[in-house]
Amino acid sequence: MTTVRTRIAPSPTGDPHVGTAYIALFNLCFARQHGGEFILRIEDTDQVRSTRESEQQIYDALRWLGIEWSEGPDVGGPHGPYRQSERGHIYQKYSAELVEKGHAFHCFCSAERLDKVRAEQMEAKQTPRYDGHCMNLSAAEVQQRLAAGEPNVVRMKVPTNGVCVVPDMLRGEVEIPWDRMDMQVLMKTDGLPTYFLANVVDDHLMGITHVLRGEEWLPSAPKLILLYEYFGWDKPQLCYMPLLRNPDKSKLSKRKNPTSITFYERMGFLPQAMLNYLGRMGWSMPDEREKFSLDEMVEHFDINRVSLGGPIFDLEKLSWLNGQWMRELSVEEFAAGAQKWAFNNDYLMQIAPHVQGRVETFSQIAPLASFFFAGGVAPDAALFAHKKLSADQVRQVMQLILWKLEALRQWEKEPITGCIQAVVEHLELKLRDAMPLMFAAITGQASSVSVLDAMEILGPDLTRFRLRQAIELLGGVSKKENKEWEKLLAAIA
Ligand code: GLU
């Protein structure tokens, strides 16, 4: 019997997402329960958005939670490289194979032509899709245009009628009509593969037997299935996991809930409680107990117990569960945990230089700097009263700064200042108009240490969280404002 092999295949763009940890956890449990292996692959074919920092954060966040993989870019293994950006030659070869077999073709259409076709299709109320323009070019013409170095992509052929039956471990057979599938681009003009080609090739070459992935991928499953058929490969068992949701049932998004694993770490959640909570997303123990460890989950794991109703990721419920775990720690474990979290030398050494000049005794440290050891800070709304700006402008400035900071990858004082500067300049304001607002939101106090230093030390997660909380406190952002301000944001350098 073949060994069960599962994987998590995150794209290293942005913060490490709780959804990644959730899917990783279920893949890990499934593999372990069958005595198999769980591996990690980095899908970084989007060269613009992928970063090594984000990749490292994914490793750190998963390890913090206690999720370990037996093969991956950082630990190696027999099926490497495990980073898609290092596997270019492999995809080239398989793409060429598909073209040769007549399952895919070179497409030389310009962006302008594709836009025009799309616009015409929309006009005629048709689903926009590639119209097959380059599908039947003669071999000679293709050769000649390739030789001339004409930019091109490789597209896969797809049937135009009938349905594709997607066998899903949770839903049974899901029928998806072929006419919903576009002639997917497999290789881009830059010679790099898209998700579809790279994912299928790698899952095959890495011996993946079961793919548990988020249900947002279900609609495109036919394209993957067809690729397996084109190559003549056995496809893995497919399992589309229900998406995590906000308490209002919408798809989990950072607008409504912090989605970065590092946020939960900074908030002082216990990794084992967090993992436990993720295990409760759409799944339950046979005896319905709420608190369980990873080992217990593996022991009782049964993929058929996953229920398809969208699991709600609720901060309050997570906090409750974390409290259960906290109280069951020994006092020594509790103290050690707190120390590791923020009462450690490293963190104190970051704070000390900003506090030292402002106190006369050590006993003044805590009142001055307590916000360094807090999650939210619940500032008084009166702290946001502004001499120059209206209440609406106050919210606007803060929201724009928050958006800039959400996009900031290099979390240091200078670029942080740059974000604030860019916003105030665009609004024809001064840095000193915005700073008191930042101060109130971040420290929750009327005076303390320098807020820019504080933001750097607190890190992106807590800083953004506090800004979001302050904006909520001041009434939030309406849909209309959101639209208008996003336009403004786009115009800010
Ligand atoms: N790179 C994809 C992602 O980031 C992987 C999806 C899959 O599991 O196939 O979600």
PDB file of C-alpha atoms in Angstrom, residues 3-99:
ATOM      1  CA  THR A   3       2.100   5.701   2.118  1.00  0.00           C
ATOM      2  CA  VAL A   4      -0.291   8.537   2.671  1.00  0.00           C
ATOM      3  CA  ARG A   5       1.397  11.832   1.858  1.00  0.00           C
ATOM      4  CA  THR A   6      -0.251  15.197   2.392  1.00  0.00           C
ATOM      5  CA  ARG A   7       1.046  18.715   2.065  1.00  0.00           C
ATOM      6  CA  ILE A   8       0.458  22.358   2.779  1.00  0.00           C
ATOM      7  CA  ALA A   9       1.396  24.577  -0.151  1.00  0.00           C
ATOM      8  CA  PRO A  10       1.284  28.183   0.994  1.00  0.00           C
ATOM      9  CA  SER A  11       2.070  31.163  -1.172  1.00  0.00           C
ATOM     10  CA  PRO A  12       4.481  33.410   0.740  1.00  0.00           C
ATOM     11  CA  THR A  13       2.630  36.662   0.232  1.00  0.00           C
ATOM     12  CA  GLY A  14       1.763  38.751   3.250  1.00  0.00           C
ATOM     13  CA  ASP A  15       1.259  37.643   6.824  1.00  0.00           C
ATOM     14  CA  PRO A  16       0.981  33.968   7.802  1.00  0.00           C
ATOM     15  CA  HIS A  17      -2.757  33.349   7.703  1.00  0.00           C
ATOM     16  CA  VAL A  18      -4.791  31.360  10.237  1.00  0.00           C
ATOM     17  CA  GLY A  19      -6.439  29.666   7.248  1.00  0.00           C
ATOM     18  CA  THR A  20      -3.056  28.246   6.277  1.00  0.00           C
ATOM     19  CA  ALA A  21      -2.565  26.854   9.770  1.00  0.00           C
ATOM     20  CA  TYR A  22      -6.068  25.381   9.762  1.00  0.00           C
ATOM     21  CA  ILE A  23      -5.555  23.548   6.468  1.00  0.00           C
ATOM     22  CA  ALA A  24      -2.047  22.497   7.544  1.00  0.00           C
ATOM     23  CA  LEU A  25      -3.422  21.064  10.777  1.00  0.00           C
ATOM     24  CA  PHE A  26      -5.996  18.900   9.005  1.00  0.00           C
ATOM     25  CA  ASN A  27      -3.431  17.666   6.494  1.00  0.00           C
ATOM     26  CA  LEU A  28      -1.065  16.863   9.332  1.00  0.00           C
ATOM     27  CA  CYS A  29      -3.721  14.982  11.299  1.00  0.00           C
ATOM     28  CA  PHE A  30      -4.835  13.038   8.256  1.00  0.00           C
ATOM     29  CA  ALA A  31      -1.281  11.995   7.425  1.00  0.00           C
ATOM     30  CA  ARG A  32      -0.332  11.081  10.988  1.00  0.00           C
ATOM     31  CA  GLN A  33      -3.480   9.117  11.530  1.00  0.00           C
ATOM     32  CA  HIS A  34      -2.584   6.968   8.529  1.00  0.00           C
ATOM     33  CA  GLY A  35       1.042   6.659   9.534  1.00  0.00           C
ATOM     34  CA  GLY A  36       1.941   8.874   6.593  1.00  0.00           C
ATOM     35  CA  GLU A  37       3.915  12.017   5.937  1.00  0.00           C
ATOM     36  CA  PHE A  38       3.064  15.662   5.861  1.00  0.00           C
ATOM     37  CA  ILE A  39       5.239  17.995   3.823  1.00  0.00           C
ATOM     38  CA  LEU A  40       5.500  21.698   3.087  1.00  0.00           C
ATOM     39  CA  ARG A  41       5.934  23.255  -0.334  1.00  0.00           C
ATOM     40  CA  ILE A  42       6.310  26.937  -1.056  1.00  0.00           C
ATOM     41  CA  GLU A  43       4.244  28.144  -4.013  1.00  0.00           C
ATOM     42  CA  ASP A  44       6.077  31.302  -4.925  1.00  0.00           C
ATOM     43  CA  THR A  45       5.441  31.525  -8.643  1.00  0.00           C
ATOM     44  CA  ASP A  46       3.981  34.993  -8.168  1.00  0.00           C
ATOM     45  CA  GLN A  47       7.345  36.687  -8.167  1.00  0.00           C
ATOM     46  CA  VAL A  48       5.987  40.132  -7.503  1.00  0.00           C
ATOM     47  CA  ARG A  49       4.094  39.300  -4.335  1.00  0.00           C
ATOM     48  CA  SER A  50       6.217  36.487  -2.892  1.00  0.00           C
ATOM     49  CA  THR A  51       8.892  37.338  -0.352  1.00  0.00           C
ATOM     50  CA  ARG A  52      11.425  35.396   1.673  1.00  0.00           C
ATOM     51  CA  GLU A  53      10.341  37.264   4.809  1.00  0.00           C
ATOM     52  CA  SER A  54       6.822  36.023   4.384  1.00  0.00           C
ATOM     53  CA  GLU A  55       8.122  32.505   3.768  1.00  0.00           C
ATOM     54  CA  GLN A  56      10.126  32.640   6.992  1.00  0.00           C
ATOM     55  CA  GLN A  57       7.085  33.930   8.866  1.00  0.00           C
ATOM     56  CA  ILE A  58       5.077  30.952   7.644  1.00  0.00           C
ATOM     57  CA  TYR A  59       7.694  28.543   9.011  1.00  0.00           C
ATOM     58  CA  ASP A  60       7.900  30.393  12.308  1.00  0.00           C
ATOM     59  CA  ALA A  61       4.148  30.646  12.737  1.00  0.00           C
ATOM     60  CA  LEU A  62       3.483  26.987  11.947  1.00  0.00           C
ATOM     61  CA  ARG A  63       6.313  25.866  14.236  1.00  0.00           C
ATOM     62  CA  TRP A  64       5.044  28.124  16.987  1.00  0.00           C
ATOM     63  CA  LEU A  65       1.752  26.269  16.752  1.00  0.00           C
ATOM     64  CA  GLY A  66       3.515  22.923  16.910  1.00  0.00           C
ATOM     65  CA  ILE A  67       2.973  21.969  13.270  1.00  0.00           C
ATOM     66  CA  GLU A  68       6.004  20.122  11.892  1.00  0.00           C
ATOM     67  CA  TRP A  69       6.698  18.880   8.369  1.00  0.00           C
ATOM     68  CA  SER A  70       9.036  16.108   7.309  1.00  0.00           C
ATOM     69  CA  GLU A  71      10.060  17.665   3.997  1.00  0.00           C
ATOM     70  CA  GLY A  72      10.222  21.282   2.909  1.00  0.00           C
ATOM     71  CA  PRO A  73      12.490  24.051   1.615  1.00  0.00           C
ATOM     72  CA  ASP A  74      14.032  24.551   5.042  1.00  0.00           C
ATOM     73  CA  VAL A  75      14.436  20.886   6.010  1.00  0.00           C
ATOM     74  CA  GLY A  76      15.112  19.339   2.613  1.00  0.00           C
ATOM     75  CA  GLY A  77      13.950  15.916   1.526  1.00  0.00           C
ATOM     76  CA  PRO A  78      14.090  13.490  -1.398  1.00  0.00           C
ATOM     77  CA  HIS A  79      11.627  15.349  -3.662  1.00  0.00           C
ATOM     78  CA  GLY A  80      13.192  18.801  -3.629  1.00  0.00           C
ATOM     79  CA  PRO A  81      13.548  21.553  -4.404  1.00  0.00           C
ATOM     80  CA  TYR A  82      10.408  22.401  -2.444  1.00  0.00           C
ATOM     81  CA  ARG A  83      10.232  25.996  -3.562  1.00  0.00           C
ATOM     82  CA  GLN A  84       8.450  26.394  -6.886  1.00  0.00           C
ATOM     83  CA  SER A  85      10.661  29.265  -7.976  1.00  0.00           C
ATOM     84  CA  GLU A  86      13.526  26.752  -8.069  1.00  0.00           C
ATOM     85  CA  ARG A  87      11.649  24.258 -10.224  1.00  0.00           C
ATOM     86  CA  GLY A  88      11.294  26.311 -13.397  1.00  0.00           C
ATOM     87  CA  HIS A  89      12.978  23.773 -15.668  1.00  0.00           C
ATOM     88  CA  ILE A  90      10.574  21.069 -14.495  1.00  0.00           C
ATOM     89  CA  TYR A  91       7.483  23.059 -15.447  1.00  0.00           C
ATOM     90  CA  GLN A  92       9.036  23.970 -18.794  1.00  0.00           C
ATOM     91  CA  LYS A  93       9.410  20.319 -19.571  1.00  0.00           C
ATOM     92  CA  TYR A  94       5.864  19.381 -18.621  1.00  0.00           C
ATOM     93  CA  SER A  95       4.373  22.356 -20.380  1.00  0.00           C
ATOM     94  CA  ALA A  96       6.210  21.340 -23.554  1.00  0.00           C
ATOM     95  CA  GLU A  97       4.875  17.822 -23.133  1.00  0.00           C
ATOM     96  CA  LEU A  98       1.286  19.084 -23.042  1.00  0.00           C
ATOM     97  CA  VAL A  99       1.829  21.205 -26.133  1.00  0.00           C
TER      98      VAL A  99
END
